[in-house]
Amino acid sequence: MPHSSSAPSVALSNHESGRLFLRSREVFPDGTTRATVERDPIPRYILKGDGAYLIDVDGQRFLDLSNNFTTLIHGHGFAPVVDAVARLLHDGTCFSNPTVHEIDLAELLVDRIPAIEQIRFVNTGTEAVMFAIKAARAFTGRSCIAKIEGAYHGSYDWAEVGQVGTPATWGSPDAPIAVPSYAGMPISVAEEAVILRFNDAEGARRQIAAAADRLACVLLDLMPSRIGLISPDPDFIAAVVETARQHGILVICDEVLNLRQSYHGASARFGIQPDLIAAGKIIGGGFPIGAIGGSRHVMSVFDGSAGRAKLAQGGTFSANPVSMVAGRVSMEAMTEVAFARLEQMGDRLRGALAAAVDRHKAHFIISGAASLFRIHAKQAVPRDYREAYPTPDQAATMKAMSVFFRDQGIFLPNGGTACLSTAVSERDIDKIADVFDRYLSTSDSSSQRNC
Ligand SMILES: Cc1ncc(COP(=O)(O)O)c(C=O)c1O
């Protein structure tokens, strides 16, 4: 049931989340301060997190499968991070001078991620992608970028264009339209973006070659969440990398989300050596962070030691010690063994969900890798954004499913990407599988209809 601020609902004042939402609607347009929070019909306001669980202000407890959009790899209140940050707070939270903490986290990431020889820290994944694109421009002297239709990379205009196409606007499959993401987006942004279809190797070769003398970079997320958390075809990756290399175009891997796929990150997992990586989320241990890393040669654009850098990069809170310490402590606990255990749990969960689909002969499909998973109200795993795009019935099914999960005490992001943390237990995995099985039992007839 939609709410408008001109018609407050009496029901809203029956519980604490409702009362908070009534206050929120006075001070935030639409009642929230970020677009992506769940609301059905109102957001659940959180009192506290507790490991794999959330407790809302009405005292309800939920298994949290969002982990702040895949950020919290250890769940909520991970004791080593809490202790390290608590100790640090007494010494100050931000300085205009460097600290040892930034070197510690940088060394850890350089050691682990093969494509990263040098790194710079910023505060969000959006900034990391933005500076990676700017670095590619500064390095090549070209302004255009190629990117994947529908993939999410945060809110920098060139990273955002072509992300919200619909069947009515996305144009022909051979030349996807750079659909603006907001009214008034400068036309020049669309003119400077070439939109590729995920997993279309031939299209990628053709489009990158056609725009080669204008392209600074190809921006890739190897398993884009909004395209359904699906694996890239090796042919597609090869086509992008080979064509980019032929023309001196840099390859940027956005691993803001997918770095959590392995100890060495996502590019290493898929066997590619990008020129630049944008990182974020898990490397901040629950605090704001972003990072741009790459080869020394490319990263030299940030080097201002002999005068002005080709690309100046600052940021009042960049490399603040709180994010640096939290990130290091969190990542240190993510040993190869910890990554392997998370992956095993992810495999077990995806297997159990797929088995439930088979048992019920339901029109659902499961995708994902490592600690990430996604349930689709579709018969086949999509191959690109157009196939992943839900019909209205599929979107309604996904919504009904997340409401069912919520009523059973599990917070499953509405139609989106879900993930496990090291705080999740084997019993939690059984519970997720069991709730999905029960959802399929109760919705057998409607799920058949929806696809
Ligand atoms: C792949 C990817 N890139 C970039 C971003 C933007 O990161 P942030 O929200 O920290 O700005 C996100 C956020 O979800 C993401 O998933």
Coordinates of C-alpha atoms and ligand atoms in Angstrom, one line a residue:
M1 CA 0.0 0.0 0.0
P2 CA 1.7 3.2 -1.1
H3 CA 1.8 6.1 1.4
S4 CA 2.0 9.8 0.6
S5 CA 3.0 12.4 3.1
S6 CA -0.4 14.1 2.6
A7 CA -2.3 11.1 3.8
P8 CA -0.6 9.6 6.9
S9 CA -1.9 6.1 7.7
V10 CA -3.3 5.5 11.1
A11 CA -1.9 1.9 11.0
L12 CA 1.6 3.4 10.8
S13 CA 1.4 4.6 14.4
N14 CA 0.7 1.1 15.7
H15 CA 4.4 0.1 15.8
E16 CA 7.7 1.8 16.3
S17 CA 8.9 1.5 12.7
G18 CA 5.6 3.1 11.6
R19 CA 6.0 5.9 14.1
L20 CA 9.6 6.5 12.9
F21 CA 8.5 6.5 9.3
L22 CA 5.9 9.1 10.0
R23 CA 8.7 11.3 11.4
S24 CA 11.0 10.4 8.5
R25 CA 8.4 11.5 5.9
E26 CA 8.5 15.0 7.3
V27 CA 12.2 15.4 6.8
F28 CA 13.1 13.1 3.9
P29 CA 11.5 13.1 0.5
D30 CA 9.7 9.7 0.3
G31 CA 10.6 9.1 3.9
T32 CA 14.0 7.6 3.3
T33 CA 17.5 9.0 2.9
R34 CA 18.7 6.3 0.4
A35 CA 16.7 4.9 -2.4
T36 CA 17.6 1.3 -1.9
V37 CA 16.2 0.5 1.5
E38 CA 13.5 -2.1 1.8
R39 CA 9.9 -0.9 2.5
D40 CA 6.9 -3.0 2.4
P41 CA 5.1 -0.7 2.8
I42 CA 7.4 0.9 5.3
P43 CA 11.1 0.3 6.1
R44 CA 11.9 -1.7 9.2
Y45 CA 14.0 0.5 11.4
I46 CA 16.9 -1.3 13.0
L47 CA 17.7 -1.2 16.7
K48 CA 20.8 -3.3 16.4
G49 CA 22.7 -6.0 14.6
D50 CA 23.8 -9.2 16.2
G51 CA 26.1 -11.4 14.2
A52 CA 24.0 -12.8 11.3
Y53 CA 20.8 -11.3 12.8
L54 CA 19.0 -7.9 12.8
I55 CA 16.7 -6.8 15.6
D56 CA 14.2 -4.1 14.6
V57 CA 12.8 -1.3 16.8
D58 CA 9.7 -3.5 17.4
G59 CA 11.8 -6.3 18.8
Q60 CA 11.5 -8.6 15.8
R61 CA 14.6 -10.7 14.9
F62 CA 15.6 -11.4 11.3
L63 CA 18.4 -13.4 9.7
D64 CA 20.0 -10.7 7.6
L65 CA 20.8 -11.8 4.0
S66 CA 21.6 -8.3 2.8
N67 CA 24.5 -7.5 5.2
N68 CA 24.2 -3.9 4.2
F69 CA 24.2 -4.7 0.5
T70 CA 27.0 -7.4 0.8
T71 CA 29.3 -5.2 2.9
L72 CA 29.5 -7.1 6.2
I73 CA 31.4 -10.2 5.4
H74 CA 31.4 -11.1 9.2
G75 CA 27.9 -9.9 9.9
H76 CA 27.1 -7.4 12.6
G77 CA 29.2 -6.4 15.5
F78 CA 32.3 -8.6 14.6
A79 CA 34.2 -8.5 17.9
P80 CA 37.8 -8.0 16.5
V81 CA 36.6 -5.0 14.5
V82 CA 34.6 -3.5 17.4
D83 CA 37.5 -3.9 19.8
A84 CA 40.1 -2.4 17.4
V85 CA 37.9 0.5 16.4
A86 CA 37.0 1.2 20.1
R87 CA 40.7 1.4 21.0
L88 CA 41.4 3.7 18.0
L89 CA 38.6 6.1 18.7
H90 CA 40.4 7.6 21.7
D91 CA 43.4 8.5 19.5
G92 CA 41.3 10.5 16.9
T93 CA 39.3 9.5 13.9
C94 CA 40.6 11.6 11.1
F95 CA 43.7 13.7 10.3
S96 CA 45.0 15.6 7.4
N97 CA 48.2 13.6 7.8
P98 CA 48.8 10.0 6.8
T99 CA 48.8 7.2 9.3
V100 CA 50.4 3.7 9.5
H101 CA 46.9 2.2 9.2
E102 CA 46.5 3.1 5.5
I103 CA 49.8 1.4 4.8
D104 CA 48.8 -1.7 6.7
L105 CA 45.5 -2.1 4.7
A106 CA 47.2 -1.2 1.4
E107 CA 49.9 -3.9 2.0
L108 CA 47.3 -6.5 2.7
L109 CA 45.4 -5.7 -0.5
V110 CA 48.5 -5.5 -2.7
D111 CA 49.6 -8.9 -1.3
R112 CA 46.4 -10.6 -2.0
I113 CA 45.1 -9.1 -5.3
P114 CA 47.3 -9.9 -8.3
A115 CA 46.3 -6.9 -10.4
I116 CA 47.0 -4.4 -7.6
E117 CA 50.6 -3.2 -7.3
Q118 CA 49.6 0.2 -6.0
I119 CA 46.4 1.6 -4.5
R120 CA 44.6 4.8 -3.4
F121 CA 41.8 4.9 -0.9
V122 CA 38.5 6.9 -1.1
N123 CA 35.2 6.7 0.8
T124 CA 32.7 4.8 -1.3
G125 CA 32.5 2.4 -4.2
T126 CA 31.0 5.2 -6.3
E127 CA 34.1 7.3 -5.8
A128 CA 36.4 4.3 -6.5
V129 CA 34.7 3.7 -9.9
M130 CA 34.7 7.4 -10.7
F131 CA 38.4 7.7 -10.0
A132 CA 39.2 4.5 -11.9
I133 CA 37.4 5.9 -15.0
K134 CA 39.2 9.3 -14.5
A135 CA 42.5 7.4 -14.2
A136 CA 41.9 5.6 -17.4
R137 CA 41.1 8.9 -19.1
A138 CA 44.2 10.6 -17.7
F139 CA 46.3 7.6 -18.8
T140 CA 45.0 7.4 -22.3
G141 CA 44.0 11.0 -23.0
R142 CA 40.6 9.7 -24.2
S143 CA 37.2 10.5 -22.7
C144 CA 34.7 7.8 -23.6
I145 CA 34.0 4.6 -21.8
A146 CA 32.4 1.3 -22.7
K147 CA 30.2 -0.4 -20.1
I148 CA 27.7 -3.2 -19.7
E149 CA 24.0 -2.6 -20.1
G150 CA 22.2 -2.7 -16.8
A151 CA 25.2 -3.2 -14.6
Y152 CA 25.3 -1.1 -11.4
H153 CA 28.5 0.8 -10.6
G154 CA 27.2 3.6 -8.2
S155 CA 26.3 7.1 -9.1
Y156 CA 29.0 8.7 -11.2
D157 CA 27.2 9.8 -14.4
W158 CA 29.3 7.8 -16.8
A159 CA 29.0 4.7 -14.7
E160 CA 25.3 5.2 -14.3
V161 CA 24.2 5.8 -17.9
G162 CA 22.7 2.8 -19.6
Q163 CA 21.8 1.2 -16.3
V164 CA 18.1 1.7 -16.1
G165 CA 16.9 0.8 -19.6
T166 CA 13.5 -0.9 -20.0
P167 CA 12.1 -2.8 -23.0
A168 CA 10.6 0.5 -24.1
T169 CA 13.9 2.4 -24.0
W170 CA 16.9 0.0 -24.4
G171 CA 16.9 -0.1 -28.2
S172 CA 18.2 -2.8 -30.5
P173 CA 20.3 -5.6 -29.1
D174 CA 23.1 -4.8 -31.5
A175 CA 23.4 -1.2 -30.4
P176 CA 22.0 -0.8 -26.9
I177 CA 21.0 2.8 -26.1
A178 CA 22.8 4.7 -23.4
V179 CA 19.6 5.4 -21.5
P180 CA 20.0 8.4 -19.1
S181 CA 19.4 7.6 -15.5
Y182 CA 17.8 10.8 -14.6
A183 CA 16.0 13.7 -16.4
G184 CA 18.5 16.3 -17.4
M185 CA 21.5 14.0 -17.5
P186 CA 23.8 15.8 -19.9
I187 CA 23.4 14.4 -23.4
S188 CA 27.2 14.4 -23.7
V189 CA 27.3 11.6 -21.1
A190 CA 25.4 9.3 -23.3
E191 CA 27.5 10.4 -26.3
E192 CA 30.6 9.4 -24.3
A193 CA 29.3 5.9 -23.3
V194 CA 29.2 2.8 -25.5
I195 CA 26.8 0.2 -24.0
L196 CA 27.7 -3.5 -24.4
R197 CA 25.5 -6.4 -23.7
F198 CA 26.8 -8.8 -21.1
N199 CA 28.0 -12.1 -22.6
D200 CA 27.7 -10.9 -26.2
A201 CA 31.3 -11.6 -27.3
E202 CA 30.8 -10.7 -31.0
G203 CA 28.9 -7.5 -30.1
A204 CA 31.7 -6.5 -27.7
R205 CA 34.4 -7.0 -30.3
R206 CA 32.5 -5.0 -32.9
Q207 CA 31.4 -2.1 -30.6
I208 CA 34.8 -1.7 -28.9
A209 CA 36.6 -1.7 -32.2
A210 CA 34.2 0.8 -33.8
A211 CA 34.8 3.3 -31.0
A212 CA 38.4 2.4 -30.3
D213 CA 40.0 5.8 -30.9
R214 CA 37.6 7.5 -28.4
L215 CA 37.6 4.8 -25.6
A216 CA 39.6 5.2 -22.4
C217 CA 38.3 2.1 -20.8
V218 CA 35.9 -0.8 -20.6
L219 CA 34.2 -1.0 -17.3
L220 CA 33.3 -4.5 -16.2
D221 CA 31.7 -6.2 -13.3
L222 CA 32.4 -9.9 -13.7
M223 CA 29.2 -11.0 -12.0
P224 CA 26.9 -8.0 -12.1
S225 CA 24.2 -8.1 -9.4
R226 CA 21.5 -6.3 -11.5
I227 CA 22.1 -8.7 -14.3
G228 CA 21.2 -11.6 -12.0
L229 CA 24.6 -12.5 -10.4
I230 CA 25.5 -14.7 -13.4
S231 CA 28.9 -15.8 -14.5
P232 CA 30.5 -14.2 -17.6
D233 CA 31.1 -16.4 -20.6
P234 CA 34.9 -16.9 -21.0
D235 CA 34.4 -16.0 -24.7
F236 CA 32.9 -12.7 -23.7
I237 CA 35.7 -11.8 -21.3
A238 CA 38.3 -12.8 -23.9
A239 CA 36.6 -10.7 -26.5
V240 CA 36.6 -7.6 -24.2
V241 CA 40.1 -8.0 -23.0
E242 CA 41.7 -8.8 -26.3
T243 CA 39.9 -6.0 -28.2
A244 CA 40.7 -3.5 -25.5
R245 CA 44.4 -4.5 -25.4
Q246 CA 44.6 -4.3 -29.3
H247 CA 43.5 -0.7 -29.1
G248 CA 45.3 0.6 -25.9
I249 CA 42.0 0.7 -24.0
L250 CA 42.2 0.0 -20.3
V251 CA 40.1 -2.7 -18.6
I252 CA 38.6 -1.7 -15.3
C253 CA 37.1 -4.4 -13.1
D254 CA 34.5 -3.1 -10.6
E255 CA 35.0 -5.4 -7.7
V256 CA 33.2 -3.2 -5.2
L257 CA 30.7 -6.1 -4.6
N258 CA 32.5 -9.1 -6.1
L259 CA 35.8 -8.9 -4.3
R260 CA 34.1 -11.0 -1.7
Q261 CA 34.2 -13.9 -4.1
S262 CA 37.7 -15.0 -3.1
Y263 CA 40.8 -14.3 -1.1
H264 CA 42.3 -12.9 -4.4
G265 CA 39.2 -11.2 -5.5
A266 CA 36.9 -11.7 -8.6
S267 CA 39.3 -11.0 -11.5
A268 CA 41.8 -13.6 -10.2
R269 CA 38.9 -16.1 -9.9
F270 CA 37.9 -15.5 -13.5
G271 CA 41.5 -15.5 -14.7
I272 CA 41.8 -11.9 -15.8
Q273 CA 44.3 -9.2 -15.1
P274 CA 42.6 -5.9 -15.4
D275 CA 44.5 -2.6 -15.6
L276 CA 42.5 -1.1 -12.7
I277 CA 40.3 -2.5 -10.0
A278 CA 37.7 -0.5 -8.1
A279 CA 37.0 -2.0 -4.6
G280 CA 34.8 -1.1 -1.6
K281 CA 32.3 -2.7 0.7
I282 CA 34.1 -5.6 2.5
I283 CA 37.5 -3.9 2.6
G284 CA 36.2 -1.3 5.1
G285 CA 35.0 -3.8 7.8
G286 CA 31.7 -2.1 8.0
F287 CA 32.9 1.5 7.6
P288 CA 32.8 3.7 4.5
I289 CA 35.5 2.9 2.0
G290 CA 36.5 2.6 -1.6
A291 CA 39.8 1.9 -3.3
I292 CA 41.4 2.2 -6.8
G293 CA 44.2 -0.2 -7.5
G294 CA 46.2 -1.3 -10.5
S295 CA 49.6 -1.6 -12.1
R296 CA 52.3 0.9 -11.0
H297 CA 52.4 2.1 -14.6
V298 CA 48.7 3.1 -14.7
M299 CA 48.6 4.2 -11.1
S300 CA 51.4 6.7 -11.8
V301 CA 48.6 9.1 -13.0
F302 CA 48.0 9.8 -9.3
D303 CA 51.7 10.5 -8.7
G304 CA 52.1 14.2 -7.8
S305 CA 55.7 14.0 -6.4
A306 CA 57.2 15.8 -9.4
G307 CA 54.6 18.6 -9.5
R308 CA 50.9 18.2 -10.3
A309 CA 49.7 14.7 -10.8
K310 CA 48.0 13.9 -14.1
L311 CA 45.0 13.1 -11.9
A312 CA 44.6 14.8 -8.5
Q313 CA 42.7 12.7 -6.0
G314 CA 42.0 13.8 -2.4
G315 CA 38.9 13.5 -0.2
T316 CA 38.5 14.8 3.4
F317 CA 37.8 11.4 4.8
S318 CA 39.9 9.3 2.4
A319 CA 42.0 6.8 4.3
N320 CA 40.5 7.8 7.6
P321 CA 42.1 5.5 10.3
V322 CA 38.7 4.1 11.4
S323 CA 37.9 2.6 8.0
M324 CA 41.6 1.5 7.5
V325 CA 41.8 -0.3 10.9
A326 CA 38.3 -1.9 10.6
G327 CA 39.1 -3.0 7.0
R328 CA 42.4 -4.5 7.9
V329 CA 41.1 -6.4 10.9
S330 CA 38.1 -7.6 9.0
M331 CA 40.2 -8.7 6.0
E332 CA 42.8 -10.4 8.2
A333 CA 40.1 -12.6 9.6
M334 CA 39.1 -13.5 6.0
T335 CA 41.8 -16.1 5.6
E336 CA 41.8 -18.5 2.7
V337 CA 40.2 -21.0 5.0
A338 CA 37.5 -18.5 5.9
F339 CA 36.8 -17.8 2.2
A340 CA 36.7 -21.6 1.5
R341 CA 34.2 -22.2 4.4
L342 CA 31.9 -19.3 3.2
E343 CA 32.0 -20.7 -0.3
Q344 CA 31.1 -24.2 0.9
M345 CA 28.2 -22.8 2.7
G346 CA 27.1 -20.9 -0.4
D347 CA 27.4 -24.1 -2.5
R348 CA 25.3 -26.0 0.1
L349 CA 22.7 -23.3 0.1
R350 CA 22.5 -22.9 -3.6
G351 CA 22.2 -26.7 -3.9
A352 CA 19.4 -26.9 -1.3
L353 CA 17.5 -24.1 -3.0
A354 CA 17.9 -25.7 -6.5
A355 CA 16.8 -29.1 -5.0
A356 CA 13.6 -27.4 -3.6
V357 CA 12.9 -26.0 -7.1
D358 CA 13.2 -29.5 -8.6
R359 CA 11.0 -31.1 -5.9
H360 CA 8.2 -28.6 -6.6
K361 CA 8.8 -28.4 -10.3
A362 CA 8.7 -24.6 -9.7
H363 CA 9.6 -21.9 -12.2
F364 CA 12.5 -20.6 -10.3
I365 CA 16.2 -20.7 -10.9
I366 CA 19.2 -20.1 -8.6
S367 CA 22.4 -18.2 -9.5
G368 CA 25.4 -16.8 -7.6
A369 CA 28.9 -17.9 -6.5
A370 CA 30.9 -18.1 -3.3
S371 CA 28.9 -16.3 -0.5
L372 CA 26.5 -14.7 -3.0
F373 CA 23.2 -16.0 -4.2
R374 CA 20.1 -15.0 -6.0
I375 CA 16.7 -16.5 -6.6
H376 CA 15.0 -15.7 -9.9
A377 CA 11.3 -16.2 -10.7
K378 CA 12.4 -17.5 -14.1
Q379 CA 12.8 -20.8 -15.8
A380 CA 16.3 -20.3 -17.1
V381 CA 19.4 -18.4 -15.8
P382 CA 19.5 -15.1 -17.7
R383 CA 22.5 -14.3 -19.9
D384 CA 22.2 -10.5 -19.9
Y385 CA 20.3 -7.6 -18.5
R386 CA 17.4 -8.0 -21.0
E387 CA 16.9 -11.6 -20.0
A388 CA 17.3 -10.8 -16.3
Y389 CA 14.8 -7.9 -16.5
P390 CA 11.7 -9.2 -14.6
T391 CA 8.2 -9.1 -16.1
P392 CA 5.6 -7.4 -13.8
D393 CA 4.5 -10.9 -12.7
Q394 CA 8.0 -12.0 -11.9
A395 CA 8.6 -8.8 -9.9
A396 CA 5.4 -9.4 -8.0
T397 CA 6.4 -13.0 -7.3
M398 CA 9.8 -11.9 -6.0
K399 CA 8.2 -9.3 -3.8
A400 CA 5.7 -11.9 -2.4
M401 CA 8.6 -14.2 -1.7
S402 CA 10.5 -11.7 0.2
V403 CA 7.4 -10.8 2.3
F404 CA 7.0 -14.6 3.0
F405 CA 10.7 -14.8 4.1
R406 CA 10.3 -11.7 6.3
D407 CA 7.2 -13.2 8.0
Q408 CA 9.4 -16.3 8.7
G409 CA 12.2 -14.1 10.2
I410 CA 14.5 -13.8 7.3
F411 CA 15.4 -10.6 5.6
L412 CA 15.8 -11.5 1.9
P413 CA 16.5 -8.4 -0.2
N414 CA 13.5 -7.8 -2.4
G415 CA 14.3 -9.3 -5.7
G416 CA 17.9 -8.7 -5.3
T417 CA 21.3 -10.0 -4.4
A418 CA 21.6 -11.9 -1.2
C419 CA 24.7 -13.0 0.7
L420 CA 26.0 -15.0 3.6
S421 CA 28.5 -13.8 6.2
T422 CA 30.9 -15.8 8.4
A423 CA 28.4 -15.3 11.2
V424 CA 25.9 -17.6 9.5
S425 CA 25.6 -21.1 10.9
E426 CA 24.8 -24.4 9.2
R427 CA 21.4 -24.2 11.0
D428 CA 20.8 -20.8 9.4
I429 CA 21.4 -22.4 6.0
D430 CA 18.9 -25.1 6.7
K431 CA 16.4 -22.5 7.8
I432 CA 16.8 -20.5 4.6
A433 CA 16.3 -23.7 2.5
D434 CA 13.3 -24.8 4.6
V435 CA 11.6 -21.4 4.3
F436 CA 12.1 -21.4 0.5
D437 CA 10.7 -25.0 0.4
R438 CA 7.6 -23.9 2.4
Y439 CA 7.2 -20.8 0.1
L440 CA 7.2 -23.1 -2.9
S441 CA 4.6 -25.4 -1.2
T442 CA 2.3 -22.5 -0.5
S443 CA 2.7 -20.9 -3.9
D444 CA 2.9 -23.9 -6.2
S445 CA 0.0 -22.7 -8.4
S446 CA 0.9 -19.0 -8.5
S447 CA 4.5 -19.6 -9.3
Q448 CA 3.6 -21.7 -12.2
R449 CA 1.3 -19.0 -13.5
N450 CA 3.9 -16.3 -13.1
C451 CA 6.4 -17.5 -15.7
Ligands
LIG1 C1 29.4 -3.2 -8.3 C2 29.2 -1.9 -7.5 N1 29.9 -0.8 -7.9 C3 29.8 0.3 -7.2 C4 28.9 0.4 -6.1 C5 28.8 1.7 -5.4 O1 29.3 1.6 -4.1 P1 28.9 2.6 -2.9 O2 27.5 2.3 -2.6 O3 29.9 2.3 -1.8 O4 29.1 4.0 -3.5 C6 28.1 -0.7 -5.7 C7 27.2 -0.6 -4.6 O5 26.3 -1.4 -4.4 C8 28.3 -1.9 -6.5 O6 27.6 -3.0 -6.2

